[in-house]
mmCIF file of C-alpha atoms in Angstrom:
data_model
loop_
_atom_site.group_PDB
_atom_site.id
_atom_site.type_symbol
_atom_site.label_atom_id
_atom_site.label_comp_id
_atom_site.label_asym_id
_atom_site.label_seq_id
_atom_site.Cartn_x
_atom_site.Cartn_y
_atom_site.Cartn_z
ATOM 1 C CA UNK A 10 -0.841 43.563 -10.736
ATOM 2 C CA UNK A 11 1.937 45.771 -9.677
ATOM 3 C CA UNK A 12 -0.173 46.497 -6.168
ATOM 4 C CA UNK A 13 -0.977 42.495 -5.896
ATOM 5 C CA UNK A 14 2.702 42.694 -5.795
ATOM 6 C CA UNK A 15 3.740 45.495 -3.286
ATOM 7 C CA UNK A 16 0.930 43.925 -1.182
ATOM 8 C CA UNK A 17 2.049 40.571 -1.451
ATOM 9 C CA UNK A 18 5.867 41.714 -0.314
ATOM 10 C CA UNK A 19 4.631 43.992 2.783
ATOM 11 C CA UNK A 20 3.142 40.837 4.214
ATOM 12 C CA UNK A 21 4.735 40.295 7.472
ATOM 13 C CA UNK A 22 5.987 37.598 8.722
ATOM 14 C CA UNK A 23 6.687 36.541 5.039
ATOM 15 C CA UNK A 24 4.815 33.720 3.786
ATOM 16 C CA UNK A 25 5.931 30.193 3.015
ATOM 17 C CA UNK A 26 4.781 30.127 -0.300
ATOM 18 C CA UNK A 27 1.828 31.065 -2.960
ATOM 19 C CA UNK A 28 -0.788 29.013 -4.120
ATOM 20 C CA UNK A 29 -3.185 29.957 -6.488
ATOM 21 C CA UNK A 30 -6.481 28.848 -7.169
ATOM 22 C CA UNK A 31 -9.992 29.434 -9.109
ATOM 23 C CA UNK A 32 -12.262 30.124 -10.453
ATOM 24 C CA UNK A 33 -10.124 28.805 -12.975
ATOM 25 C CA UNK A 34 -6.487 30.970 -13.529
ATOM 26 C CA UNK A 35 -6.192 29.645 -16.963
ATOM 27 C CA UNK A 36 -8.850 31.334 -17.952
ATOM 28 C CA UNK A 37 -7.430 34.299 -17.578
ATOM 29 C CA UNK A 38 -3.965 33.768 -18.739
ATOM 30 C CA UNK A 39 -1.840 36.689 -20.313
ATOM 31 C CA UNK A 40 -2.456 38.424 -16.696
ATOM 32 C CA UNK A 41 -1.544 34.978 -14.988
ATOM 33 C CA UNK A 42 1.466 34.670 -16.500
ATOM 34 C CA UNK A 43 2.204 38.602 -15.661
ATOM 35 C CA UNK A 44 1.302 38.044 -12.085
ATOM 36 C CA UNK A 45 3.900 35.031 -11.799
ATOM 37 C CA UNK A 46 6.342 36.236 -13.911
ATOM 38 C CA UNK A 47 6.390 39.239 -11.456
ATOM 39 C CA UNK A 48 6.220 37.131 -8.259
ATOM 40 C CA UNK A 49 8.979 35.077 -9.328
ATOM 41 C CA UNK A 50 10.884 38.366 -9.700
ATOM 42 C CA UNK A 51 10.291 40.187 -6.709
ATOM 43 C CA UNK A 52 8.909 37.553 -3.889
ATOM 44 C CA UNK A 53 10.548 34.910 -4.821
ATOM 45 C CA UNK A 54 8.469 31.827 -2.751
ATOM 46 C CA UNK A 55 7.428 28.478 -3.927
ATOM 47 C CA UNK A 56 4.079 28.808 -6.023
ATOM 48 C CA UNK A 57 1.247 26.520 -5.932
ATOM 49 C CA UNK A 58 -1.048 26.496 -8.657
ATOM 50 C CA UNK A 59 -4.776 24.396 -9.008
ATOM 51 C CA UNK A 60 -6.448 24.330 -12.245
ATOM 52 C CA UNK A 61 -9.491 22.427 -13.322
ATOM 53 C CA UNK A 62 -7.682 21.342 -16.765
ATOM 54 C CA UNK A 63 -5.965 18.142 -16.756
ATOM 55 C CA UNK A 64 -2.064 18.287 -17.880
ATOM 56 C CA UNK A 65 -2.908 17.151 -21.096
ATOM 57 C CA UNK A 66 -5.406 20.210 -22.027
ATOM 58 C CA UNK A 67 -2.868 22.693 -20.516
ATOM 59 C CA UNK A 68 0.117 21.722 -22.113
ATOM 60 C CA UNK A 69 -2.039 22.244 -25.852
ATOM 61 C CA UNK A 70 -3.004 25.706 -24.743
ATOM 62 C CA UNK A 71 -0.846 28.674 -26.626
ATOM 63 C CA UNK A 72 1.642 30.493 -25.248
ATOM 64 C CA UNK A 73 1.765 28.007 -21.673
ATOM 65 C CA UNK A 74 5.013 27.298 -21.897
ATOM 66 C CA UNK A 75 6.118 30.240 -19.434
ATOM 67 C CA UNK A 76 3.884 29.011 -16.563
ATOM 68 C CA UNK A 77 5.980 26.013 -16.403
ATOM 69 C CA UNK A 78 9.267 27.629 -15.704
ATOM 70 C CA UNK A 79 7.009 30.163 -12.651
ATOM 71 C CA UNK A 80 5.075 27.623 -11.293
ATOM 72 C CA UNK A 81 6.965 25.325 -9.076
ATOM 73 C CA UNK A 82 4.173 22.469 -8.457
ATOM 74 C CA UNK A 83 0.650 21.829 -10.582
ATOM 75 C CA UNK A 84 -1.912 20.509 -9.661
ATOM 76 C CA UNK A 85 -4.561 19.864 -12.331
ATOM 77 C CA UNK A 86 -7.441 18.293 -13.377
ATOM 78 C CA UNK A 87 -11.342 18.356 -12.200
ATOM 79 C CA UNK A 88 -12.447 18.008 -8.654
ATOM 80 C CA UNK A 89 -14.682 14.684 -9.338
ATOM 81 C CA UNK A 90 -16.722 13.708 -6.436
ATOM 82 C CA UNK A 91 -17.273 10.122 -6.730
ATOM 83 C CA UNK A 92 -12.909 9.856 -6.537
ATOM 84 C CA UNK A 93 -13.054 12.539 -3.962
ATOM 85 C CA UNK A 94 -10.090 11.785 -1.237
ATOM 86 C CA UNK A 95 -9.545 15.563 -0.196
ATOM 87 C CA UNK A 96 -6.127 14.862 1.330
ATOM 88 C CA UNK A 97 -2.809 16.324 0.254
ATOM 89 C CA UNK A 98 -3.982 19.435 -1.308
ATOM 90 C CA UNK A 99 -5.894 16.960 -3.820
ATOM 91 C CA UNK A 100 -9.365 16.889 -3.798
ATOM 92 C CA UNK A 101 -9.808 13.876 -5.526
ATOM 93 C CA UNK A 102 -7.586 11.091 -7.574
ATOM 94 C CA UNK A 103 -7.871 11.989 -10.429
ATOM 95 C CA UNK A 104 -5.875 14.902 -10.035
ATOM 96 C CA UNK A 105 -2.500 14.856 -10.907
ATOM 97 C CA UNK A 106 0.535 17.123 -9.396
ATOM 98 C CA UNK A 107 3.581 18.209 -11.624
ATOM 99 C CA UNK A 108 7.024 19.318 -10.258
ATOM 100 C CA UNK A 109 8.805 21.932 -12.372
ATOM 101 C CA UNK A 110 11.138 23.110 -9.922
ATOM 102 C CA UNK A 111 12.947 21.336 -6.782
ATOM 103 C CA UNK A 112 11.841 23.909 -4.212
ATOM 104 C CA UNK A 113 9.094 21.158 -3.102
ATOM 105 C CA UNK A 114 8.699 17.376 -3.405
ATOM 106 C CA UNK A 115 6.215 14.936 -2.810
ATOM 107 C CA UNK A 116 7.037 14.669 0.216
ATOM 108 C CA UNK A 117 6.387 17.541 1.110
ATOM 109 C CA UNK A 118 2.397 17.065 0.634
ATOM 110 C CA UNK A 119 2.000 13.867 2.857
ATOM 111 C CA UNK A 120 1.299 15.739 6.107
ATOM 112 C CA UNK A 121 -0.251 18.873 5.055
ATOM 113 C CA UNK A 122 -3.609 19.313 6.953
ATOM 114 C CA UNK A 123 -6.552 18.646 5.408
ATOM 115 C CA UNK A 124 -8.269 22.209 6.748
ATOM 116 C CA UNK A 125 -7.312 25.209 8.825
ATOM 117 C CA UNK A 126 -9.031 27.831 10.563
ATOM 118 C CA UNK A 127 -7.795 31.364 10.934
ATOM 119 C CA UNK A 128 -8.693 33.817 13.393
ATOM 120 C CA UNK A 129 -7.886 36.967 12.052
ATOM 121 C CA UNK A 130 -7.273 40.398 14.447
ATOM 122 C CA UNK A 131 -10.636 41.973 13.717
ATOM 123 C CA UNK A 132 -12.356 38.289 14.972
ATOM 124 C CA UNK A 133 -13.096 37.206 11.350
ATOM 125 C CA UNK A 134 -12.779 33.083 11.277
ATOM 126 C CA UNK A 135 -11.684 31.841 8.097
ATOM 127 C CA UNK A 136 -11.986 28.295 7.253
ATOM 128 C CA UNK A 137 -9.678 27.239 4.175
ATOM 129 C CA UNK A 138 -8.049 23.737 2.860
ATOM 130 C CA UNK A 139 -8.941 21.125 1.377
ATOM 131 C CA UNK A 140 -11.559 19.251 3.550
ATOM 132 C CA UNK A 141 -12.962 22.273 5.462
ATOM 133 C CA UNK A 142 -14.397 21.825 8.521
ATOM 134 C CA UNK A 143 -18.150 21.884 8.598
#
């Protein structure tokens, strides 16, 4: 985790933020809560974190209650294609986002694209977001 770290901080220009996604983080929680404990320390950037459990399900899991003060926004619950809307870094409605911190607001998920493309140096294209492009 300590190299995740160092990595993470060498990154140049410095990011905007974190987001972290699945598999499923949860599931692998004592080195989750490591990881953003020790972001939150030394690269201190807004984090983003999706998880498949709803709010409910999280908030009965032991031990949780440090992801709340690391994380600043949540978004949980599972992707369920018949409500799929894939806008707003939600893939569909039933999927609920929780603030724990003021670094972002709603707001500031109304006019996120829905998908991005990367080109990287060595002529890799990435596609990533939440309606990729086909």
């Amino acid at each position: 985790m300590e190299e995740l770290v160092r990595q993470m901080q060498s990154i140049t220009p410095e990011p905007d933020g974190i987001t972290i996604s699945g598999g499923e983080p949860l599931q692998q929680l004592p080195a989750l809560l490591y990881l953003l404990t020790e972001l939150k320390t030394h690269l201190p950037l807004p984090i983003i974190l999706f998880s498949g459990y709803t709010m409910e399900e999280i908030q009965r899991m032991p031990h949780i209650d440090p992801l709340f003060t690391n994380v600043d926004v949540l978004i949980a619950g599972r992707y369920l294609e018949k409500d799929r809307i894939a806008h707003g870094l939600r893939g569909s409605s039933n999927k609920t986002m929780h603030f724990f911190s003021n670094r972002l607001k709603p707001a500031d998920f109304l006019d996120l694209p829905d998908a991005e493309i990367i080109l990287t140096a060595q002529g890799e294209v990435i596609q990533s977001g939440i309606n990729p492009l086909s």
